[in-house]
Amino acid sequence: MSFFFEVLIGGLLSGVMYALVAIGFVLIYKASGVFNFAQGAMVFFAALTCVGMVDKFHVPMWIAIPATIVVMIALGLAIEKVVLRPLVNQPEITLFMATIGLAFFIEGLAQLVWGSQVHKLDLPIEDVPIPWLMDNFNILVSKFDMTAAGICAVLVIALALMFSKTKVGRALRAVADDHQAALAVGIPLQRIWAIVWSVAGLVALVAGLLWGARNGVQFALTFLALKALPVLILGGFTSVPGAIVGGLIIGASEKLAEVYIGPMVGGGIEGWFPYVLALLFLLVRPEGLFGEKIIRRI
Amino acid sequence: MFYREAGQFKTSYQSDSQIFPIRQDRIALAALLVLAAVIVPLFATPYLLSAILIPFLIFALAALGLNILTGYAGQLSLGTAAFMAVGAYASFNFIARVPGIPMLLAFVLGGLCAALVGIVFGLPSLRVRGFYLAASTLATQFFVVWCLTKIPYLTNYSASGVVTVQRMQIFGYQFNTPASKYLLVLAVVAFLALLAKNMIRSNVGRSWMAIRDMDMAAEVIGFRPLPTKLMAFAVSSFYCGVAGALYAFAYLGTVEPEAYNLDLSFRILFMIIIGGVGSVLGSFLGAAFIVLLPVMLNMFGHFLGLPTSFASNLELMVFGALIIFFLIVEPHGLARLWQVGKEKLRLWPFPH
């Protein structure tokens, strides 16, 4: 039984990390209706920039992180100006394809600047089992994973507060509801977009550092975007809580499926199981768990 | 001036409804086909044939398949490579297991298998649309590749999962030189492209476009969404399946599941964005562009003496930038540029 819980908790913890990437998607989708395929590339870019600065220029970590934040904000502003502004009022699919292009561009840029080898990233958190859980319940849970989950939780709460309590958050929600109405009451659409992309960049940095510390900073980080998709389908594209719940469900079910169903069919089902799960779910509830029910008129 | 249709009168329904109503188009197309079928095989080097022209034609066919689904029926798909893989492996298995099966029949059957898979994975399209559908087609991509690596029957119990495809042979004639492979691919692609062009003008094509433009309205005026969408998935997957089979048999020679990865799907998506979404010609132009671009960049990088990793990253960046550039500047792609050029030529030398 304790093995089951170990797998479950491991899955939930990695689900938190998926949720972190998914939140980046949700933020941008909520505020601009852009389904940002480049989020995975941004995670990669952020982590690589941070590690690259440490490795190449031997800057201490506490300088590298703020410097990366500056870079991510600059990136967000640049994306807003170069890519999004000319594409205002285009169909959503066009914007989506533009972000695929963006993803390629960012991946190329990151490797061009910092090289394509795997970097090691050391955060001052140990990857050892928590002794208390070990002693009392005989369950192995890594301290690192637990801390990562804690950081995610803090971030999510901060984002939720920002959305609900601040003036910027109110403007964000207004823009999300209706671009034109928001413009009409004097909300600067472009500035809001710049803010959203910058925040998404920050979330990408957090996700990139946590994932990078676990698996090394490498190109595989970009595939996180693909992991976040079923999470989004499950949770709904427009809901931050949805991203979290979806992440937990996907993370847990993926690990459980791999451990308990995997051996029957030859293993390696982690790659597609979340998608199939999400697809089956879509057939029942096309808007996801927390998504808005879309009523379409002709 | 070159493109003036003055004096070309249509006096019968037949001539009014032909595929290429303008005489210049017919002549140009015939000339192009003669050039491609007679002159090119005579003079092209084996490198040009097997490294550029054959992949170009195959990718054009796959892009055409995706264009039918995305450009004409409006269903975004990121699983093109999976359908290609189904086509390739199904053809391989038909030839390996059915003694004496004709080559082309195996390709068609492979395409039909891909169509079946397409229908199954197209089923969610009735309930979900847009991004949700794009994400669900990713399921196809991962699931199919996983099946090919995990089910030994599909790869004929080859230990490594890598399969050497059979020699191509029709009525005892061996297609083993680049020129003969090229001609076979050309024939298949030309035939299927003509078929697609015709299908799009027909009732089927109109129902696709109605669904694409506004599915609710199309439903109200009597198009049935489910059969229409599934038809689009089936036809698109058939094209991709045949393209995949050609990719394996005429280009790669050996196939492994990894040859049909997500990257290939994206490349084909790029082809239709750059070439022109919703245009048969665009599929060809886009394929030519995407096949030639890396070659050009490589030559450019070589010329400047850049290291290869630099060149490959540069390629990623150029691809990405081009996609964004095209979406911003010319969302209808290269095909639209050609159309504009045609309009200009019609009026030339007077501007109006």
PDB file of C-alpha atoms in Angstrom, chain B residues 158-254:
ATOM      1  CA  SER B 158      12.361  -6.730 -36.438  1.00  0.00           C
ATOM      2  CA  ALA B 159      14.488  -6.468 -33.320  1.00  0.00           C
ATOM      3  CA  SER B 160      15.360  -2.799 -33.516  1.00  0.00           C
ATOM      4  CA  GLY B 161      12.013  -1.547 -34.818  1.00  0.00           C
ATOM      5  CA  VAL B 162      13.783  -0.348 -37.938  1.00  0.00           C
ATOM      6  CA  VAL B 163      12.329  -1.837 -41.071  1.00  0.00           C
ATOM      7  CA  THR B 164      13.942  -2.169 -44.453  1.00  0.00           C
ATOM      8  CA  VAL B 165      11.197  -1.722 -46.980  1.00  0.00           C
ATOM      9  CA  GLN B 166      10.794  -4.006 -49.953  1.00  0.00           C
ATOM     10  CA  ARG B 167      12.011  -3.113 -53.419  1.00  0.00           C
ATOM     11  CA  MET B 168       9.470  -1.302 -55.499  1.00  0.00           C
ATOM     12  CA  GLN B 169       8.353  -3.372 -58.435  1.00  0.00           C
ATOM     13  CA  ILE B 170       5.436  -2.993 -60.814  1.00  0.00           C
ATOM     14  CA  PHE B 171       4.826  -5.681 -63.476  1.00  0.00           C
ATOM     15  CA  GLY B 172       8.345  -6.917 -62.949  1.00  0.00           C
ATOM     16  CA  TYR B 173       9.899  -3.505 -63.489  1.00  0.00           C
ATOM     17  CA  GLN B 174      12.258  -2.563 -60.668  1.00  0.00           C
ATOM     18  CA  PHE B 175      12.212   0.993 -59.480  1.00  0.00           C
ATOM     19  CA  ASN B 176      15.748   1.225 -58.224  1.00  0.00           C
ATOM     20  CA  THR B 177      17.321   4.229 -59.924  1.00  0.00           C
ATOM     21  CA  PRO B 178      16.601   7.733 -58.651  1.00  0.00           C
ATOM     22  CA  ALA B 179      15.057   8.694 -61.978  1.00  0.00           C
ATOM     23  CA  SER B 180      12.602   5.802 -62.016  1.00  0.00           C
ATOM     24  CA  LYS B 181      11.612   6.412 -58.388  1.00  0.00           C
ATOM     25  CA  TYR B 182      11.142  10.066 -59.206  1.00  0.00           C
ATOM     26  CA  LEU B 183       8.865   9.270 -62.125  1.00  0.00           C
ATOM     27  CA  LEU B 184       6.750   6.918 -60.026  1.00  0.00           C
ATOM     28  CA  VAL B 185       6.381   9.514 -57.279  1.00  0.00           C
ATOM     29  CA  LEU B 186       5.623  12.183 -59.839  1.00  0.00           C
ATOM     30  CA  ALA B 187       2.893  10.087 -61.415  1.00  0.00           C
ATOM     31  CA  VAL B 188       1.237   9.302 -58.087  1.00  0.00           C
ATOM     32  CA  VAL B 189       1.451  12.872 -56.851  1.00  0.00           C
ATOM     33  CA  ALA B 190       0.206  14.400 -60.097  1.00  0.00           C
ATOM     34  CA  PHE B 191      -2.748  12.014 -60.193  1.00  0.00           C
ATOM     35  CA  LEU B 192      -3.709  12.627 -56.568  1.00  0.00           C
ATOM     36  CA  ALA B 193      -3.273  16.389 -56.879  1.00  0.00           C
ATOM     37  CA  LEU B 194      -5.603  16.451 -59.870  1.00  0.00           C
ATOM     38  CA  LEU B 195      -8.062  14.338 -57.931  1.00  0.00           C
ATOM     39  CA  ALA B 196      -7.906  16.741 -54.994  1.00  0.00           C
ATOM     40  CA  LYS B 197      -8.395  19.741 -57.225  1.00  0.00           C
ATOM     41  CA  ASN B 198     -11.503  18.106 -58.633  1.00  0.00           C
ATOM     42  CA  MET B 199     -12.818  16.992 -55.271  1.00  0.00           C
ATOM     43  CA  ILE B 200     -12.569  20.508 -53.933  1.00  0.00           C
ATOM     44  CA  ARG B 201     -14.726  21.836 -56.765  1.00  0.00           C
ATOM     45  CA  SER B 202     -17.342  19.206 -56.123  1.00  0.00           C
ATOM     46  CA  ASN B 203     -20.117  18.966 -53.604  1.00  0.00           C
ATOM     47  CA  VAL B 204     -17.751  17.376 -51.093  1.00  0.00           C
ATOM     48  CA  GLY B 205     -15.336  20.284 -51.230  1.00  0.00           C
ATOM     49  CA  ARG B 206     -18.124  22.822 -50.919  1.00  0.00           C
ATOM     50  CA  SER B 207     -19.458  21.121 -47.820  1.00  0.00           C
ATOM     51  CA  TRP B 208     -15.946  21.193 -46.292  1.00  0.00           C
ATOM     52  CA  MET B 209     -15.628  24.880 -46.926  1.00  0.00           C
ATOM     53  CA  ALA B 210     -19.089  25.541 -45.528  1.00  0.00           C
ATOM     54  CA  ILE B 211     -18.126  23.735 -42.328  1.00  0.00           C
ATOM     55  CA  ARG B 212     -14.856  25.635 -42.208  1.00  0.00           C
ATOM     56  CA  ASP B 213     -16.408  29.046 -42.671  1.00  0.00           C
ATOM     57  CA  MET B 214     -19.139  28.655 -40.094  1.00  0.00           C
ATOM     58  CA  ASP B 215     -20.069  25.227 -38.923  1.00  0.00           C
ATOM     59  CA  MET B 216     -23.263  26.190 -37.145  1.00  0.00           C
ATOM     60  CA  ALA B 217     -24.602  28.012 -40.196  1.00  0.00           C
ATOM     61  CA  ALA B 218     -23.594  25.115 -42.427  1.00  0.00           C
ATOM     62  CA  GLU B 219     -25.510  22.774 -40.159  1.00  0.00           C
ATOM     63  CA  VAL B 220     -28.577  24.973 -40.287  1.00  0.00           C
ATOM     64  CA  ILE B 221     -28.659  25.002 -44.080  1.00  0.00           C
ATOM     65  CA  GLY B 222     -28.395  21.253 -44.214  1.00  0.00           C
ATOM     66  CA  PHE B 223     -24.765  20.130 -44.264  1.00  0.00           C
ATOM     67  CA  ARG B 224     -24.345  17.292 -41.844  1.00  0.00           C
ATOM     68  CA  PRO B 225     -21.259  18.130 -39.775  1.00  0.00           C
ATOM     69  CA  LEU B 226     -20.205  14.679 -38.637  1.00  0.00           C
ATOM     70  CA  PRO B 227     -20.070  12.940 -42.036  1.00  0.00           C
ATOM     71  CA  THR B 228     -18.507  16.036 -43.594  1.00  0.00           C
ATOM     72  CA  LYS B 229     -15.787  16.335 -40.979  1.00  0.00           C
ATOM     73  CA  LEU B 230     -15.092  12.616 -40.946  1.00  0.00           C
ATOM     74  CA  MET B 231     -14.909  12.641 -44.728  1.00  0.00           C
ATOM     75  CA  ALA B 232     -12.325  15.409 -44.508  1.00  0.00           C
ATOM     76  CA  PHE B 233     -10.355  13.419 -41.947  1.00  0.00           C
ATOM     77  CA  ALA B 234     -10.568  10.297 -44.080  1.00  0.00           C
ATOM     78  CA  VAL B 235      -9.512  11.934 -47.347  1.00  0.00           C
ATOM     79  CA  SER B 236      -6.785  13.957 -45.663  1.00  0.00           C
ATOM     80  CA  SER B 237      -5.424  10.895 -43.897  1.00  0.00           C
ATOM     81  CA  PHE B 238      -5.562   8.908 -47.113  1.00  0.00           C
ATOM     82  CA  TYR B 239      -3.367  11.486 -48.819  1.00  0.00           C
ATOM     83  CA  CYS B 240      -1.009  11.605 -45.870  1.00  0.00           C
ATOM     84  CA  GLY B 241      -0.932   7.803 -45.751  1.00  0.00           C
ATOM     85  CA  VAL B 242       0.060   7.511 -49.395  1.00  0.00           C
ATOM     86  CA  ALA B 243       2.633  10.243 -48.875  1.00  0.00           C
ATOM     87  CA  GLY B 244       3.986   8.334 -45.893  1.00  0.00           C
ATOM     88  CA  ALA B 245       4.243   5.143 -47.920  1.00  0.00           C
ATOM     89  CA  LEU B 246       6.106   6.967 -50.677  1.00  0.00           C
ATOM     90  CA  TYR B 247       8.314   8.589 -48.044  1.00  0.00           C
ATOM     91  CA  ALA B 248       9.284   5.175 -46.771  1.00  0.00           C
ATOM     92  CA  PHE B 249       9.578   3.351 -50.082  1.00  0.00           C
ATOM     93  CA  ALA B 250      10.874   5.956 -52.502  1.00  0.00           C
ATOM     94  CA  TYR B 251      12.870   8.207 -50.206  1.00  0.00           C
ATOM     95  CA  LEU B 252      14.072   6.621 -46.975  1.00  0.00           C
ATOM     96  CA  GLY B 253      14.374   2.972 -47.929  1.00  0.00           C
ATOM     97  CA  THR B 254      14.378   1.988 -44.284  1.00  0.00           C
TER      98      THR B 254
END
